[in-house]
Coordinates of C-alpha atoms and ligand atoms in Angstrom, one line a residue:
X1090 CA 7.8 28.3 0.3
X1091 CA 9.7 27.0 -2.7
X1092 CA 11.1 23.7 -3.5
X1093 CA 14.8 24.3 -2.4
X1094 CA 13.4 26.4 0.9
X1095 CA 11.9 23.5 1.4
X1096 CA 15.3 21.2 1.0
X1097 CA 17.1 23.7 2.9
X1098 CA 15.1 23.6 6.1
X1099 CA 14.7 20.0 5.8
X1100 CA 18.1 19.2 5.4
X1101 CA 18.7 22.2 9.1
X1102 CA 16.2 20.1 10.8
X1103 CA 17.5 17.1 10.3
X1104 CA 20.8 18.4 11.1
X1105 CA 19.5 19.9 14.1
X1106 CA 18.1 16.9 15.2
X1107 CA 21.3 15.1 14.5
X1108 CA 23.3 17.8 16.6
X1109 CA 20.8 17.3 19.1
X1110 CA 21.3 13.5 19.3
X1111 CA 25.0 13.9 19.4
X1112 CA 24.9 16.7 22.3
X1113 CA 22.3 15.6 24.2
X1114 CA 23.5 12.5 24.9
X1115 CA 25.9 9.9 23.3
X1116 CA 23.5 7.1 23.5
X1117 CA 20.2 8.6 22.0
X1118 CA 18.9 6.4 19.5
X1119 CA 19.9 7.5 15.6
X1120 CA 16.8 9.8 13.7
X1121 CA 14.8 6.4 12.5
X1122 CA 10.8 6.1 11.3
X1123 CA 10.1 3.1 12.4
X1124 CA 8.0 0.8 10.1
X1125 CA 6.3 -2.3 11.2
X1126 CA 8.3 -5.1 10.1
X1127 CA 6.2 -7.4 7.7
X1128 CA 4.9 -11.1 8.1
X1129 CA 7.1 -13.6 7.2
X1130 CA 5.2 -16.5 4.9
X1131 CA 7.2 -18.7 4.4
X1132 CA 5.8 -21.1 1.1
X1133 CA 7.1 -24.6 1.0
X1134 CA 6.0 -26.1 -1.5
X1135 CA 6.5 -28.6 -4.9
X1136 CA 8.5 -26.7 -7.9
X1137 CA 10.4 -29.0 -9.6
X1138 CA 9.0 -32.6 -10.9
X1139 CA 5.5 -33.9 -11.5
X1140 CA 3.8 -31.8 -8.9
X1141 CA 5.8 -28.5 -9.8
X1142 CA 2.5 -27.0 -11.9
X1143 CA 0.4 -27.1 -8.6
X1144 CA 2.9 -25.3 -6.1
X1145 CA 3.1 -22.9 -8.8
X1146 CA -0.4 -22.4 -9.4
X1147 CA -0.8 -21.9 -5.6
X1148 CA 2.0 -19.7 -5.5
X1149 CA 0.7 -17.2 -8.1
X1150 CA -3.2 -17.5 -6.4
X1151 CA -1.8 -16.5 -2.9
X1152 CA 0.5 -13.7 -4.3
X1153 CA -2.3 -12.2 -6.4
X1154 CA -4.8 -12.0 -3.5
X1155 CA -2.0 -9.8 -1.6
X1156 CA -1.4 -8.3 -4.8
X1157 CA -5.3 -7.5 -4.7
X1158 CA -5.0 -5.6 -0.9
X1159 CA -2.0 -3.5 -2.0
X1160 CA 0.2 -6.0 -1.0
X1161 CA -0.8 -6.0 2.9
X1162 CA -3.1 -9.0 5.0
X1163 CA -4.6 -7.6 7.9
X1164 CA -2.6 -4.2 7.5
X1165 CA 1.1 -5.3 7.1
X1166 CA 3.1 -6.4 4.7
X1167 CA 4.0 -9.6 3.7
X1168 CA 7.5 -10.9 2.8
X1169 CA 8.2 -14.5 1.1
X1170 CA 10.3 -17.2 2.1
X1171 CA 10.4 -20.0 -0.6
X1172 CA 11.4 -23.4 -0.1
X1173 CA 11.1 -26.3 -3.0
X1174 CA 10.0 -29.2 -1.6
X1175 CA 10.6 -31.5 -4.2
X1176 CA 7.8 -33.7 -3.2
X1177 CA 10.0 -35.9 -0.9
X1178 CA 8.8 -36.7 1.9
X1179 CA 12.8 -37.5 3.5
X1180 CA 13.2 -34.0 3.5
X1181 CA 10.2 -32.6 5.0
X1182 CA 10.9 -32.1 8.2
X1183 CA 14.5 -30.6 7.6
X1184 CA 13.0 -28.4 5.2
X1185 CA 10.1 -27.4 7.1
X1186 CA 12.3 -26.9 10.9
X1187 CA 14.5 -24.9 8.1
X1188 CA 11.5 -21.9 7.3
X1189 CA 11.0 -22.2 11.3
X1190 CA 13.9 -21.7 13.6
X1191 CA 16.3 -20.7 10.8
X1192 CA 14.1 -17.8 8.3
X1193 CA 11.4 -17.3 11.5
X1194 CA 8.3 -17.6 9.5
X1195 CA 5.1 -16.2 10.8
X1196 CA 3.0 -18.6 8.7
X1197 CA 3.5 -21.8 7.7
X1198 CA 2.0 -22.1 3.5
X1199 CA 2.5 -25.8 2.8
X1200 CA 2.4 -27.9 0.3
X1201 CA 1.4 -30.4 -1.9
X1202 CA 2.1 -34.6 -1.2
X1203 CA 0.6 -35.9 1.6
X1204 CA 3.6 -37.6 2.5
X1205 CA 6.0 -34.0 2.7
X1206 CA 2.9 -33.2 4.4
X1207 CA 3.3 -35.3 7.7
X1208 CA 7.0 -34.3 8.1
X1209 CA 5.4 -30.2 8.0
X1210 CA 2.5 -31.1 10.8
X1211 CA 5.7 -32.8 12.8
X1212 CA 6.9 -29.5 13.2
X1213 CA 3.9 -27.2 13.1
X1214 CA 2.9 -29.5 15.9
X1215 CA 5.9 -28.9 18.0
X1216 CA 6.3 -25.4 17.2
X1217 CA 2.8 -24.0 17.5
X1218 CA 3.5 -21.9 14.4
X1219 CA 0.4 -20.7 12.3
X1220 CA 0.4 -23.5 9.2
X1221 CA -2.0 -23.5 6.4
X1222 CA -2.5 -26.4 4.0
X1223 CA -3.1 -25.4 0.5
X1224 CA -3.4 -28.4 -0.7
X1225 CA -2.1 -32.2 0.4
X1226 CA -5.2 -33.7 1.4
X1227 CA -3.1 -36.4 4.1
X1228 CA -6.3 -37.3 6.3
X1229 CA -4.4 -37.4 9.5
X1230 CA -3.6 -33.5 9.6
X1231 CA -7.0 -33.2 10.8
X1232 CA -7.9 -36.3 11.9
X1233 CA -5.5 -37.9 15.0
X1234 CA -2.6 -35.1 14.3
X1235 CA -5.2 -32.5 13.9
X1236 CA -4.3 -28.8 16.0
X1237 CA -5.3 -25.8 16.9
X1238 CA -2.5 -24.2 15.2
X1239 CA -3.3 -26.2 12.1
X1240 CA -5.6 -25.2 8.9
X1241 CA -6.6 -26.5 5.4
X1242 CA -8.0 -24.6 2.6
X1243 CA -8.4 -27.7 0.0
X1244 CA -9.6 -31.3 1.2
X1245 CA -8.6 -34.5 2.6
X1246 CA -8.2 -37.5 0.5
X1247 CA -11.3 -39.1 1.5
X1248 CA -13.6 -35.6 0.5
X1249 CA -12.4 -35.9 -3.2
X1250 CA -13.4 -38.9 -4.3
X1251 CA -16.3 -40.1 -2.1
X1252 CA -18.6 -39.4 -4.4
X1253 CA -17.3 -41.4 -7.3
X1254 CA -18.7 -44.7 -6.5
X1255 CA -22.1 -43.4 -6.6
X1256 CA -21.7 -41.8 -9.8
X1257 CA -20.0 -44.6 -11.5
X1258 CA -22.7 -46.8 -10.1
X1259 CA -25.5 -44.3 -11.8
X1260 CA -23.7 -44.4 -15.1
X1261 CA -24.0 -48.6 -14.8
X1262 CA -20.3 -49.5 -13.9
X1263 CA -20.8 -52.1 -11.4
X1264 CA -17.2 -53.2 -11.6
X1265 CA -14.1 -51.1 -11.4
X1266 CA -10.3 -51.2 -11.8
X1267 CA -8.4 -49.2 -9.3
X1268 CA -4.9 -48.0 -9.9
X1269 CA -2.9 -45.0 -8.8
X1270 CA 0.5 -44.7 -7.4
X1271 CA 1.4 -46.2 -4.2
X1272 CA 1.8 -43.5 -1.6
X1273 CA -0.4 -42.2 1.3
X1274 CA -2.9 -40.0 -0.7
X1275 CA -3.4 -43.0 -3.3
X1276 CA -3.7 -45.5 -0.9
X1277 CA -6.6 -42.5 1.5
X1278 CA -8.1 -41.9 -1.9
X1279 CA -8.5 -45.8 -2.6
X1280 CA -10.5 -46.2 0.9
X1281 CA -12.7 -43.3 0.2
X1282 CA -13.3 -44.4 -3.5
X1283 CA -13.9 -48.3 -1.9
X1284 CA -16.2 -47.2 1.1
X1285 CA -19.0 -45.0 -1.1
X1286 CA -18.4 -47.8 -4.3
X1287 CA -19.0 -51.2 -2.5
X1288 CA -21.8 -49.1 -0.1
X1289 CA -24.0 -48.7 -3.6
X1290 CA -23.1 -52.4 -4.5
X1291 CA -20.1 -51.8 -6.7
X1292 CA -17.1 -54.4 -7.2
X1293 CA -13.6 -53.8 -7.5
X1294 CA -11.8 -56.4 -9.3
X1295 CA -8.7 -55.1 -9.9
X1296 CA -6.0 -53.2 -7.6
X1297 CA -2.9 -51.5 -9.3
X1298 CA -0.6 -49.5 -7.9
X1299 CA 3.0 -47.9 -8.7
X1300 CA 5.6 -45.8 -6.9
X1301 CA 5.2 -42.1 -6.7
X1302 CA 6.2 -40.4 -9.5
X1303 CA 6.7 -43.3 -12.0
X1304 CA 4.8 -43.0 -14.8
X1305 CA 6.1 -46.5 -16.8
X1306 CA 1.7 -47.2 -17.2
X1307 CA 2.2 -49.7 -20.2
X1308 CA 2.3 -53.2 -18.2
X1309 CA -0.5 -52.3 -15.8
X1310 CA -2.7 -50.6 -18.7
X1311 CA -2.2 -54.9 -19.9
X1312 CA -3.9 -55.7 -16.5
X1313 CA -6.4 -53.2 -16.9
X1314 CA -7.8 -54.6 -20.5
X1315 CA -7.2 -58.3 -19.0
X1316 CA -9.7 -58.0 -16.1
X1317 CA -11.9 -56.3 -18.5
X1318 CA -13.8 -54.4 -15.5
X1319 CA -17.3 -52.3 -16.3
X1320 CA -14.8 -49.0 -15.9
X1321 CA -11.8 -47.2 -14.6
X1322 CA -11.2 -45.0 -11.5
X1323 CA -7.8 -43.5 -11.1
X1324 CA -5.6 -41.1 -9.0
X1325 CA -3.2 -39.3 -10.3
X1326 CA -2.1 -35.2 -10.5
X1327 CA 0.4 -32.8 -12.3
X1328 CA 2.8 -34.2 -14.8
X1329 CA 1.8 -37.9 -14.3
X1330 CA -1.8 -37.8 -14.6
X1331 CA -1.2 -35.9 -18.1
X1332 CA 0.7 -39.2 -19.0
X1333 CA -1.3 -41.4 -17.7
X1334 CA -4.5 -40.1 -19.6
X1335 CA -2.5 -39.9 -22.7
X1336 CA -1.3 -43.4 -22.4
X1337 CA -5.0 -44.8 -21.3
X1338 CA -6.2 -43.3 -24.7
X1339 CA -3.6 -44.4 -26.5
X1340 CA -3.9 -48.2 -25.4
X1341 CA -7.6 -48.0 -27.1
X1342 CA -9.6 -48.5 -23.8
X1343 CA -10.7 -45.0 -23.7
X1344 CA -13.6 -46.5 -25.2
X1345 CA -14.0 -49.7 -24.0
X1346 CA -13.3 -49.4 -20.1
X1347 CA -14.3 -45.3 -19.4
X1348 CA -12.0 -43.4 -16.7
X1349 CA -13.5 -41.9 -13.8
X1350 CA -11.1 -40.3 -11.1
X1351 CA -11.1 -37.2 -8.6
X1352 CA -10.9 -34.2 -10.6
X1353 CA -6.9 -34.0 -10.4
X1354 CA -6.5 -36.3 -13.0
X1355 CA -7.8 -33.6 -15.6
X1356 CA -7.2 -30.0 -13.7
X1357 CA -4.8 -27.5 -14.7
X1358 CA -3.8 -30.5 -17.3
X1359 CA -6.4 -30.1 -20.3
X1360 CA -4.2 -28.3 -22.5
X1361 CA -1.4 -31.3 -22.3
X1362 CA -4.1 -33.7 -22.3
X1363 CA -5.8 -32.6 -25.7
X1364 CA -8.4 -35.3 -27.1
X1365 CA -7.0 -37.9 -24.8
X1366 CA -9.1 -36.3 -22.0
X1367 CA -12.1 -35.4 -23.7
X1368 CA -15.4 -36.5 -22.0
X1369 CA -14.2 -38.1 -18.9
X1370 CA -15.9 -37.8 -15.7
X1371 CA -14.4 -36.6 -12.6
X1372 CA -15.4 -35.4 -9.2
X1373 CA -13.5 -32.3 -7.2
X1374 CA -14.7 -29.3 -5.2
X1375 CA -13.6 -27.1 -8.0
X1376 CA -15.3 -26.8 -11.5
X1377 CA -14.3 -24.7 -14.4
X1378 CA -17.4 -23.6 -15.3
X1379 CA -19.3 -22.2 -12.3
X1380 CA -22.0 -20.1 -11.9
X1381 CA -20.5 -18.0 -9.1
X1382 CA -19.8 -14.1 -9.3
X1383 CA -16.3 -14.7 -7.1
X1384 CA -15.2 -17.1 -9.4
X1385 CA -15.8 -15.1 -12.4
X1386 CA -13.8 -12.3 -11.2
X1387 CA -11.1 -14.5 -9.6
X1388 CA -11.0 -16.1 -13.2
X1389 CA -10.6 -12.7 -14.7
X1390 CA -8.0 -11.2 -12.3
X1391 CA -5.9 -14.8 -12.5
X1392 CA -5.8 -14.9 -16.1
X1393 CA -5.4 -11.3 -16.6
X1394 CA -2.2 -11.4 -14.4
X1395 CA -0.8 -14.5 -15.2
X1396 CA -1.6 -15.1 -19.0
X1397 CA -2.5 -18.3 -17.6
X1398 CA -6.4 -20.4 -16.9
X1399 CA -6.6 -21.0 -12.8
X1400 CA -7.5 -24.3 -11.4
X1401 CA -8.4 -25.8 -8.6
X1402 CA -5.0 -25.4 -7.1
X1403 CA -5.1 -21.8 -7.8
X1404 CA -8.1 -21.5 -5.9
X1405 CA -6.8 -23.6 -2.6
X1406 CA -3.8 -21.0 -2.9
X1407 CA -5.9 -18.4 -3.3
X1408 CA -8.2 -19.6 -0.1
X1409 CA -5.3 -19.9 2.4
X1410 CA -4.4 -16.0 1.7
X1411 CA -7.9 -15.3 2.4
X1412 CA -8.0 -17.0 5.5
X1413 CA -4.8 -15.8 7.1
X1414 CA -6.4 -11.9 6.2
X1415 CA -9.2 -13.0 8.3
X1416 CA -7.1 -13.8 11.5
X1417 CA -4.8 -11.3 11.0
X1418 CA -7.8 -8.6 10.2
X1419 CA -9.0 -9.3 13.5
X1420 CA -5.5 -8.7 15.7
X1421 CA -4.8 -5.4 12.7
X1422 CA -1.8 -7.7 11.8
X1423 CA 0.0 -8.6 15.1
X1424 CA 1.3 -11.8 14.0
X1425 CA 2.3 -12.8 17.6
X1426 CA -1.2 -12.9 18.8
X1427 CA -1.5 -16.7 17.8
X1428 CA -4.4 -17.6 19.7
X1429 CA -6.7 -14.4 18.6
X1430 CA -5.5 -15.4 15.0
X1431 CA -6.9 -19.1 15.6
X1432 CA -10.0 -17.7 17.3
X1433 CA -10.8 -15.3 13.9
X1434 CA -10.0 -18.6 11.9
X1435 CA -12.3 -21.4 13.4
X1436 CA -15.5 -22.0 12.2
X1437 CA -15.3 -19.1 9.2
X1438 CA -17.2 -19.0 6.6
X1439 CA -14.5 -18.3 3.2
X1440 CA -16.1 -16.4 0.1
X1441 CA -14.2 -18.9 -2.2
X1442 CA -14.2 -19.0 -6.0
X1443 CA -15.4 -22.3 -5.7
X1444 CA -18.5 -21.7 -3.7
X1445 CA -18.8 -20.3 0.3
X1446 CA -17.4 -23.4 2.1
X1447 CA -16.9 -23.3 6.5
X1448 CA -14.0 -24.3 8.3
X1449 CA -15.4 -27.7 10.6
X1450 CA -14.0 -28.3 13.7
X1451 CA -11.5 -29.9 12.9
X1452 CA -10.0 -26.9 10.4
X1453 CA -10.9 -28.6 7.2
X1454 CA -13.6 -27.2 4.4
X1455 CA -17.1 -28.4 4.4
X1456 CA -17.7 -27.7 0.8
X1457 CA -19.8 -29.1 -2.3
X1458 CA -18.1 -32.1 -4.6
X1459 CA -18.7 -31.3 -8.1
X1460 CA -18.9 -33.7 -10.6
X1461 CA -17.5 -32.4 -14.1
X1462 CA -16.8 -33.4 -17.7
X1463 CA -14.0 -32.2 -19.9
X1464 CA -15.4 -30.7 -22.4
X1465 CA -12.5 -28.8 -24.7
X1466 CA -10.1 -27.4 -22.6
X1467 CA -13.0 -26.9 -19.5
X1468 CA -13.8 -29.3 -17.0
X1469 CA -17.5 -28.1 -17.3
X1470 CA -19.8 -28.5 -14.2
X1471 CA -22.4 -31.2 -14.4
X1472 CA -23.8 -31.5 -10.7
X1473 CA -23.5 -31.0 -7.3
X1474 CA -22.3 -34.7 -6.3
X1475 CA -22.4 -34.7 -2.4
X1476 CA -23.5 -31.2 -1.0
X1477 CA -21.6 -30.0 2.1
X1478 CA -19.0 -33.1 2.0
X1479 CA -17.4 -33.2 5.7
X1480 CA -14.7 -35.9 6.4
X1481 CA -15.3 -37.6 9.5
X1482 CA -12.0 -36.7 11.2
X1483 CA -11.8 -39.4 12.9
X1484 CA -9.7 -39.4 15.9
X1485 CA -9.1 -35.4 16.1
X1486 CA -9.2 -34.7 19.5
X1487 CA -10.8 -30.8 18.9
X1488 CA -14.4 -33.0 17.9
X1489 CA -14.7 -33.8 21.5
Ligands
BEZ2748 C1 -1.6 -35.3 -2.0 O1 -0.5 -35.9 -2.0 O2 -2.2 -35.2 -1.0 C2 -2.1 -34.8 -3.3 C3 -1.2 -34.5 -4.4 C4 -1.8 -33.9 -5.5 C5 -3.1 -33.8 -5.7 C6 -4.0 -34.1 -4.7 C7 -3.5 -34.6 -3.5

C-alpha cells in the first residue's frame, strides 16, 4: 500500500469510528489512546540566595538520572513542579502544603536548610505523601519526627562532622574555636563536632555564632585571633562559606590557626574559593577524588551535560532519583501504591557515586565519612574517617 492509501483508509477508519460513536450512542466516550498520566515531583528547594548553588546542583543530578532512563522512573514519566524556597524557614509549610493539596505531587523532593526542612516533615507528616530529603541534614526528620513515609538520601547534621574532632586531635589541635551561623543545622553540627572533640580530650574555647545568611565575618575573625585556639572548625555552605574562607585567609590566620569544618565549607565552592581554600581539611561522605567506577561515570555524564564539576549535592540529588526508581520499579510505577513504594525503599542498598551506602531504620544513609584536602580545584580523598557512620536516631519510634 502506498503512503496516501495509507492516509486515506486511516483517515475512513477514524471516520468510521467517529460515525460509529455518534450513531451508536450519544454518550460513547470520544476516539482517545489513553496514556498513563506521569508522576508528579514536585522539587522544593533553595534557588535564590546563599544556598541557591546547592538546590541547583540537586536539581540538575535528579533530572539527569531520569534523563539517563529515557526520562521514565519505574516505567512512567515524570513531570516537574518547582517551588523556590528561598531558604526561609516562615514559608515552609505554606510552600510545602502549596506542592500538596494545590499541584498534587506524587513525591515530595525537598530541600536544603534544616530549618525549611521542619516546616516540609509538618506536612509530609500529616499528609502521608512520599518525601525524599536530598539534602538538609535537621536530625529530627529521622530521629523523634521520623516516618514511614519519610526518606533521606544525604545525612543528618550529626553524621558530617563527627569525625572532625578525632582528626583535629590526630593533627595535634587540642583546642578549637567554633563558629558558624546560628540556626538549627549549626547549632546539630556544633553538638556532633563537641561530642567526638571533647570524647578524644579536645577543648573548645571559643563559641561564635551569627544569623543565617550573614556573612559580616570581620569582628568575630578579631575573636578568633584573640583566643588564639590550637585551630579552627567551622560550618558554613554555598555563597557564605566561599566568603567566609576568603575572609579567614585574608585576616592572615590561615596560617596561624588552620580551618577544619565538614566538607561544605569547600564543596561545589573551590573555583570561588581559589588559594584561600587550598589545603584545608574537611570531613563529608563525598570526595572528589574517588576510586569508585559509579562515580567516575556519574562525573562524566554530569560534566558532560552540564559543562559543570558535580559535588556532593549533585550526588544527594542524584541518590533520591535513584531511590524513588527503586519503589516505583517494584509497583511498575503505580504511584498510589504508597505502602509497596515504602516496603521497596527500607533497608536498600543505593549504588551511589559516593560509595554503596543502606537505608537504616530510620530512612537515613549509613555511609563512610571521608576526610579530604583541597588540593587545586579537588577536594582530594585522604581516608576513610568513620566507616559505616549511623546517627543514633534517637527518639524515632520505627527503632523500636
Ligand atoms: C542544613 O541546613 O541542613 C544544611 C544546609 C547546607 C549544607 C548542609 C546542611
Amino acid at each position: 500500500m502506498k503512503r496516501s492509501d495509507r492516509l486515506v483508509s486511516r483517515r475512513r477508519f477514524l471516520q468510521g469510528v467517529g460515525g460509529l460513536a455518534l450513531t451508536a450512542s450519544p454518550l460513547a466516550a470520544p476516539f482517545v489512546i489513553a496514556q498513563p498520566a506521569r508522576i508528579k515531583v514536585g522539587l522544593m528547594l533553595p534557588y535564590t540566595g546563599t544556598y541557591a548553588s546547592l538546590g541547583n546542583a540537586i536539581t540538575n543530578a535528579f533530572k539527569l538520572y531520569v534523563a539517563e532512563k529515557g526520562g521514565k522512573l519505574g516505567g512512567r514519566e515524570i513531570e516537574y513542579v518547582v517551588l523556590d524556597d528561598e531558604s526561609e524557614p516562615a514559608k515552609a509549610v505554606d510552600n510545602a502544603s502549596r506542592l500538596v493539596n494545590r499541584d498534587k505531587v506524587d513525591v515530595l523532593v525537598g530541600t536544603v536548610h534544616s530549618g525549611v526542612q521542619m516546616g516540609m516533615v509538618k506536612v509530609s507528616r500529616e499528609s502521608g505523601v512520599l518525601s525524599i530529603i536530598p539534602n538538609a541534614g535537621a536530625g529530627a526528620a529521622t530521629g523523634p519526627l521520623c516516618a514511614p513515609n519519610i526518606f533521606r538520601t544525604s545525612f543528618t547534621n550529626w553524621q558530617t562532622i563527627h569525625a572532625l574532632g578525632k582528626v583535629m586531635m590526630e593533627k595535634g589541635h587540642k583546642t578549637a574555636a567554633w563558629i558558624s551561623w546560628k540556626y538549627a543545622a549549626g547549632e546539630e553540627m556544633f553538638g556532633g563536632f563537641k561530642e567526638g572533640y571533647e570524647k578524644v580530650g579536645g577543648r573548645i574555647v571559643k563559641e561564635l555564632w551569627l544569623p543565617f545568611p550573614n556573612v559580616e565575618f570581620q569582628a568575630l575573625l578579631t575573636e578568633i585571633a584573640a583566643a588564639r585556639p590550637d585551630a579552627t572548625a567551622c560550618f558554613f555552605a554555598g555563597g557564605g562559606a566561599v566568603k567566609f574562607v576568603k575572609d579567614y585567609a585574608a585576616a592572615g590566620l590561615k596560617s596561624k590557626i588552620p580551618l577544619f569544618g565538614n566538607g561544605f565549607l569547600t564543596d561545589g565552592t573551590l573555583q570561588a574559593q581559589g588559594a584561600s581554600a587550598q589545603g584545608v581539611f574537611t570531613t563529608l561522605h563525598y570526595a572528589d577524588s574517588l576510586e569508585i567506577p559509579k562515580d567516575k561515570e556519574f562525573r562524566l555524564s554530569y560534566a558532560k551535560t552540564y559543562k559543570l564539576q558535580p559535588d556532593v549535592y549533585a550526588v544527594q540529588g542524584y541518590d533520591a532519583a535513584q531511590l524513588l526508581d527503586i519503589g516505583l520499579k517494584a509497583v511498575k510505577g503505580d504511584a498510589r501504591a504508597t505502602k509497596a513504594i515504602i516496603q521497596a525503599m527500607e533497608g536498600v542498598t543505593v549504588d551511589s557515586p559516593r560509595g554503596k551506602w543502606k537505608m537504616s531504620r530510620a530512612h537515613n544513609p549509613i555511609q563512610d565519612s571521608y576526610l579530604r584536602q583541597v588540593v587545586g580545584e579537588q577536594n582530594k580523598y585522604v581516608a576513610v574517617a568513620w566507616k559505616a557512620l549511623e546517627d543514633p536516631a534517637l527518639g524515632c519510634k520505627m527503632l523500636a
